[in-house]
PDB file of C-alpha atoms in Angstrom:
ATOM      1  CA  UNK A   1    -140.408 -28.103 -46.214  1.00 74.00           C
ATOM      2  CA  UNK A   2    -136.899 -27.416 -47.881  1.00 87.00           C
ATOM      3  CA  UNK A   3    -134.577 -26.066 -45.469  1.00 89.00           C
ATOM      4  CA  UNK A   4    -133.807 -22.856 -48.091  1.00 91.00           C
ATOM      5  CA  UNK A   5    -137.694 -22.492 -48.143  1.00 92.00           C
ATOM      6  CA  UNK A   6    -137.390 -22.488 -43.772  1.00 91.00           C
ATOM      7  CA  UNK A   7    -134.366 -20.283 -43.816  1.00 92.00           C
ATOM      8  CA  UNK A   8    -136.774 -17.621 -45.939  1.00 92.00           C
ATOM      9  CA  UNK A   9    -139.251 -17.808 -43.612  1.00 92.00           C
ATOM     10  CA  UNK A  10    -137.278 -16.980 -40.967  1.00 91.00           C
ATOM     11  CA  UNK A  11    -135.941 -14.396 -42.386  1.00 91.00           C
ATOM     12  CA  UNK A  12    -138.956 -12.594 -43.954  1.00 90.00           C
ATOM     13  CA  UNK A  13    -141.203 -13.343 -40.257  1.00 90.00           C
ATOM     14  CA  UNK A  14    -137.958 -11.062 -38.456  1.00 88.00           C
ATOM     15  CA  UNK A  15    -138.653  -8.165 -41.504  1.00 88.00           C
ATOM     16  CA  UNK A  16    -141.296  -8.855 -43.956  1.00 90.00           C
ATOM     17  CA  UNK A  17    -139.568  -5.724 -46.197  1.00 91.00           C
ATOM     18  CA  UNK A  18    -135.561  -7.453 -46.554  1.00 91.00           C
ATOM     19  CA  UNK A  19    -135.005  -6.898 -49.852  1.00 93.00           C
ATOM     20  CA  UNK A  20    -134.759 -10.230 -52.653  1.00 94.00           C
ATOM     21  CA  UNK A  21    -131.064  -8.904 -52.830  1.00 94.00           C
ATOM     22  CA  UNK A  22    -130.451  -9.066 -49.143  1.00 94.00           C
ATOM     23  CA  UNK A  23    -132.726 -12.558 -48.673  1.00 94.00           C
ATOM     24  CA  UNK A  24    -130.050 -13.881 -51.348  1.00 94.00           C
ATOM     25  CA  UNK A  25    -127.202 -13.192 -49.771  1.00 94.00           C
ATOM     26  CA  UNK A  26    -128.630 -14.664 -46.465  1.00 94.00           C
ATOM     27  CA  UNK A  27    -129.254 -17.469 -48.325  1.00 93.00           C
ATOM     28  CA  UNK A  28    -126.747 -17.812 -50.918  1.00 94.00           C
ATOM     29  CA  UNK A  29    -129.262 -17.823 -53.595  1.00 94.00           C
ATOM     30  CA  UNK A  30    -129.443 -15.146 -56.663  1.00 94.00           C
ATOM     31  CA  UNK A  31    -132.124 -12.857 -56.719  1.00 93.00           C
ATOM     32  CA  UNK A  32    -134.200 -13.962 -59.004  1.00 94.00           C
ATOM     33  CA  UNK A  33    -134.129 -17.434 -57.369  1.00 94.00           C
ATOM     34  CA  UNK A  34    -135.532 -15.796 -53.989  1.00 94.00           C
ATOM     35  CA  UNK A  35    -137.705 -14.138 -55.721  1.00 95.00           C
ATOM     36  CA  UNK A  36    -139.236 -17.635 -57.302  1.00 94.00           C
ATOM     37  CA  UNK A  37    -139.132 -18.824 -53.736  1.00 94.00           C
ATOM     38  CA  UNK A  38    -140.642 -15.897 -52.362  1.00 94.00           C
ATOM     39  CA  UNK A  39    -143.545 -16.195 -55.274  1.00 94.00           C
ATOM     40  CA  UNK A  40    -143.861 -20.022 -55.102  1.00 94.00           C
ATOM     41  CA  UNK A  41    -144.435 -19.717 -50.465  1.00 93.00           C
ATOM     42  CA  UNK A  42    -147.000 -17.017 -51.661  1.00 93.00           C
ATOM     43  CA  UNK A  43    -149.051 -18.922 -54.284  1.00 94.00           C
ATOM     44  CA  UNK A  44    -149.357 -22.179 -51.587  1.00 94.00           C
ATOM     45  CA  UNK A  45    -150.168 -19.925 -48.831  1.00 92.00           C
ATOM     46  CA  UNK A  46    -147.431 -20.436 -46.935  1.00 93.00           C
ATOM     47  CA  UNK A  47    -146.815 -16.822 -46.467  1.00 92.00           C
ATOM     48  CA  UNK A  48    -150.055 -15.066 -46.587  1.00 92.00           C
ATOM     49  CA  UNK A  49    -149.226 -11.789 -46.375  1.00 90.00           C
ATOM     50  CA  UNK A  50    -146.693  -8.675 -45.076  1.00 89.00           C
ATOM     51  CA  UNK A  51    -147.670  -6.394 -42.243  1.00 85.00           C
ATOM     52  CA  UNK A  52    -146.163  -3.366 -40.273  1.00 85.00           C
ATOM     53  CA  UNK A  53    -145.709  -3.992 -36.708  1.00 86.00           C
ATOM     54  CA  UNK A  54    -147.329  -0.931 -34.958  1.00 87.00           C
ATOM     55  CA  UNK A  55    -146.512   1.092 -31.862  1.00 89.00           C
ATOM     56  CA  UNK A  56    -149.632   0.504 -30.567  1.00 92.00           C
ATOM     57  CA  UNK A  57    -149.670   3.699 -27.859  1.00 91.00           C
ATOM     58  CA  UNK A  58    -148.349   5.615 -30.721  1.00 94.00           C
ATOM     59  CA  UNK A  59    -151.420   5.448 -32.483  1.00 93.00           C
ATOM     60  CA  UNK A  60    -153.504   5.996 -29.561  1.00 93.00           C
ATOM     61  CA  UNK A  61    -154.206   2.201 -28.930  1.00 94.00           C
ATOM     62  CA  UNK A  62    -152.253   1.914 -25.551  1.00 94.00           C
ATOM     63  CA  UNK A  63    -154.377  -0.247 -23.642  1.00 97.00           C
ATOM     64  CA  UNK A  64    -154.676  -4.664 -24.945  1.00 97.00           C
ATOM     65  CA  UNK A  65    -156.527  -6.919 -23.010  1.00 98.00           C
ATOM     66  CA  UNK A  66    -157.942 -10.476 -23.383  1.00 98.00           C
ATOM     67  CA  UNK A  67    -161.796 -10.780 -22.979  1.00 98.00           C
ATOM     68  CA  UNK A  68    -163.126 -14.315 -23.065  1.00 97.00           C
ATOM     69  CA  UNK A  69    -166.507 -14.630 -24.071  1.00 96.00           C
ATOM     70  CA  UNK A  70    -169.138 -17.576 -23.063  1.00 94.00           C
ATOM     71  CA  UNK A  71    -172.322 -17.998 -24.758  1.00 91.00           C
ATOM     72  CA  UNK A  72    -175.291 -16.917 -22.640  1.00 89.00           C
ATOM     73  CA  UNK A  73    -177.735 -19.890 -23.779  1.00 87.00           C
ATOM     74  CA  UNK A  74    -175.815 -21.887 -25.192  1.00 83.00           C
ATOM     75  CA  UNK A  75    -178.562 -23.223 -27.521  1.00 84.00           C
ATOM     76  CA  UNK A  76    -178.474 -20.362 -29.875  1.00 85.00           C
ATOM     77  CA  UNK A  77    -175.874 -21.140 -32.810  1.00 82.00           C
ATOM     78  CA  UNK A  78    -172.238 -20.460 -31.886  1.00 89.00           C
ATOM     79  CA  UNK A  79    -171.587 -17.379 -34.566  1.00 93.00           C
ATOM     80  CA  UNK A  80    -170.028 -15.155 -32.445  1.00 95.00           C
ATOM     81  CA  UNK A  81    -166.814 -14.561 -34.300  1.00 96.00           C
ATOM     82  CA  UNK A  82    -169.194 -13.569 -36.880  1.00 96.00           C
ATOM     83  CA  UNK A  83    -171.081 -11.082 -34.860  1.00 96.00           C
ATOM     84  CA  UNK A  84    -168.174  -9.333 -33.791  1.00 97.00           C
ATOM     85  CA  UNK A  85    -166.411  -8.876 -37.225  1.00 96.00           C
ATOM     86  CA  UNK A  86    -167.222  -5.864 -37.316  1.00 97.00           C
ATOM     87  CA  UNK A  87    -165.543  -4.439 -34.248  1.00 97.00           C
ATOM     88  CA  UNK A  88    -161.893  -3.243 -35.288  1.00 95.00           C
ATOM     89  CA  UNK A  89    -160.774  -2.962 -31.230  1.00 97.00           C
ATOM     90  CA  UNK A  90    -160.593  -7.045 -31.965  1.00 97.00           C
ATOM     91  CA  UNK A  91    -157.488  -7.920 -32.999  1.00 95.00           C
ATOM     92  CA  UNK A  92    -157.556 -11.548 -32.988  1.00 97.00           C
ATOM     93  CA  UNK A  93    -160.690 -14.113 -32.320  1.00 97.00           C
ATOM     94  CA  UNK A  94    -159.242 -17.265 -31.126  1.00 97.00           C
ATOM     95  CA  UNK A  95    -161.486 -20.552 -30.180  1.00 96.00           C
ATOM     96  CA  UNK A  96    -160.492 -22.415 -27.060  1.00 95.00           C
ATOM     97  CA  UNK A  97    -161.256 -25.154 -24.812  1.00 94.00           C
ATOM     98  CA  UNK A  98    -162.208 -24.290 -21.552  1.00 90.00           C
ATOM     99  CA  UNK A  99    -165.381 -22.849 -19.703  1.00 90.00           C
ATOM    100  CA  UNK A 100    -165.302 -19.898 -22.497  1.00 94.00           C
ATOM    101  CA  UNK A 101    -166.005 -20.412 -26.414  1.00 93.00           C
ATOM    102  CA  UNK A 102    -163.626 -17.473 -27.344  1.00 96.00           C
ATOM    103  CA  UNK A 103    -160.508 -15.566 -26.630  1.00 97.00           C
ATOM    104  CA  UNK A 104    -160.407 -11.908 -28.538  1.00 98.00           C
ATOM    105  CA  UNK A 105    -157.801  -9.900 -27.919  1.00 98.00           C
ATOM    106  CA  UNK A 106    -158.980  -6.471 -28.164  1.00 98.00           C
ATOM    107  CA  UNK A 107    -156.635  -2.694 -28.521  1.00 97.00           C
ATOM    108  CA  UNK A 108    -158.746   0.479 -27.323  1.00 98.00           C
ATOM    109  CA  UNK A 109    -157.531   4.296 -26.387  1.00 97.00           C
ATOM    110  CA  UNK A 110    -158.518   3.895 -22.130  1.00 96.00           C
ATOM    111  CA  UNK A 111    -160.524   1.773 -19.652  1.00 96.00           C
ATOM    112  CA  UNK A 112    -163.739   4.230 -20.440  1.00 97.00           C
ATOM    113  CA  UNK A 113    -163.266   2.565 -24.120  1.00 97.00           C
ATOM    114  CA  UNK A 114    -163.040  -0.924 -22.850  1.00 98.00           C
ATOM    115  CA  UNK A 115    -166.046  -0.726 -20.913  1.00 97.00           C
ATOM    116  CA  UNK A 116    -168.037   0.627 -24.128  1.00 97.00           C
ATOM    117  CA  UNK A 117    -166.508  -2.309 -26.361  1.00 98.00           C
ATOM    118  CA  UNK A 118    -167.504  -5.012 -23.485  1.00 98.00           C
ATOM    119  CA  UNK A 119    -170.820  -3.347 -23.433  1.00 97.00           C
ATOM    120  CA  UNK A 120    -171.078  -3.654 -27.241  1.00 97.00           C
ATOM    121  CA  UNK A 121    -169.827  -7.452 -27.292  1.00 97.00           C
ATOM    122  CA  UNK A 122    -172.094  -8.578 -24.672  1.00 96.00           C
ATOM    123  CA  UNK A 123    -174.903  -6.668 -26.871  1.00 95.00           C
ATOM    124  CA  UNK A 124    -173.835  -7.857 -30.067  1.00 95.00           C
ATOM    125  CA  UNK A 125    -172.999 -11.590 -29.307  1.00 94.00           C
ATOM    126  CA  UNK A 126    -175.139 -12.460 -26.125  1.00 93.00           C
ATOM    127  CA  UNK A 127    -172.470 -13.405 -24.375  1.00 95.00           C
ATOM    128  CA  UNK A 128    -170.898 -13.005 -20.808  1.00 95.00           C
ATOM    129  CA  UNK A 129    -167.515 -12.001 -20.196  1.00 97.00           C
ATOM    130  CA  UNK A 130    -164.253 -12.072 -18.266  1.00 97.00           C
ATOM    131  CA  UNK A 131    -161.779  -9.545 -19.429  1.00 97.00           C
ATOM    132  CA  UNK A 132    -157.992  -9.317 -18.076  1.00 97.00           C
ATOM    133  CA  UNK A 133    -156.275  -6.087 -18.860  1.00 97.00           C
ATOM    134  CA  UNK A 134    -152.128  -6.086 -19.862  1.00 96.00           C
ATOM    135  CA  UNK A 135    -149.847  -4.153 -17.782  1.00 96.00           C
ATOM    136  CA  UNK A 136    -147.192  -4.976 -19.864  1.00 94.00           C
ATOM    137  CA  UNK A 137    -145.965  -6.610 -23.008  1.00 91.00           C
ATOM    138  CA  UNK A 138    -142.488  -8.340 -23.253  1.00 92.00           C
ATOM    139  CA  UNK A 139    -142.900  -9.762 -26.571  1.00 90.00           C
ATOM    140  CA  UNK A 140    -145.237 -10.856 -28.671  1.00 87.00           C
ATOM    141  CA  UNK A 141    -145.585 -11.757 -32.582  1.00 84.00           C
ATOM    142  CA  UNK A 142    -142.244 -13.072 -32.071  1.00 83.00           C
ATOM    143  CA  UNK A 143    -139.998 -14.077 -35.366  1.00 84.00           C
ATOM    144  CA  UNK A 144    -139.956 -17.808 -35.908  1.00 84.00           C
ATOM    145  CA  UNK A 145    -137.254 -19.085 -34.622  1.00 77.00           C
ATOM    146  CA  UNK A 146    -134.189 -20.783 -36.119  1.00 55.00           C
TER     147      UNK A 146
END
């Protein structure tokens, strides 16, 4: 990747809203010309999209935790990504080596509201799990770095 291209990733995955005016000047490129760029990283994927980033207790989401999930026979097909879809508490669905299949990292109001979604999951997705609950966050969804 072009180094101009890598500089406007950077700067877009710190603030997905800067301005093609103030990307420009960052780069020393016109507007329209970061605007191309910005277009052309779209249309290959490279940059698949612009969220907010959330104050998560603000919305009444204060409590994350990781629950890994392990098929219970492990003959049935492995679809449980697709059996949870529908659960908005899961934030992210990741597949890992290791004695579980899955690692989802879930957001819910309170510990009475974990317990339903682990209920629901095992339910859902005949699976077992093991759940660890964050205390606290230092950082996360971090900027790439430069």
């Amino acid at each position: 990747m072009e180094e101009t291209d890598a500089q406007i990733i950077r700067l877009l995955s710190a603030d997905g809203r800067m301005s093609f005016t103030d990307l420009g000047r960052a780069t020393g490129l016109s507007t329209s010309a970061v605007h191309q760029r910005v277009r052309r990283l779209e249309a290959r994927g490279v940059v698949r999209g612009y969220q907010a980033k959330l104050d998560h207790e603000a919305v009444g989401l204060g409590l994350t935790a990781f629950i890994a999930i392990r098929a219970i026979d492990p003959s049935q097909p492995d679809d449980s990504p697709e059996r949870l879809r529908h659960l908005d508490a899961i934030e992210a669905c990741y597949s890992v080596a290791g004695e579980e299949s899955y690692l989802l990292k879930v957001r819910v109001p309170s510990t009475g509201a974990l317990e339903s979604l682990l209920a629901e999951i095992r339910a859902v997705a005949n699976v077992s799990t093991r759940s660890t609950i964050v205390l606290s966050t230092y950082y996360e969804n971090r900027p790439i770095g430069g």
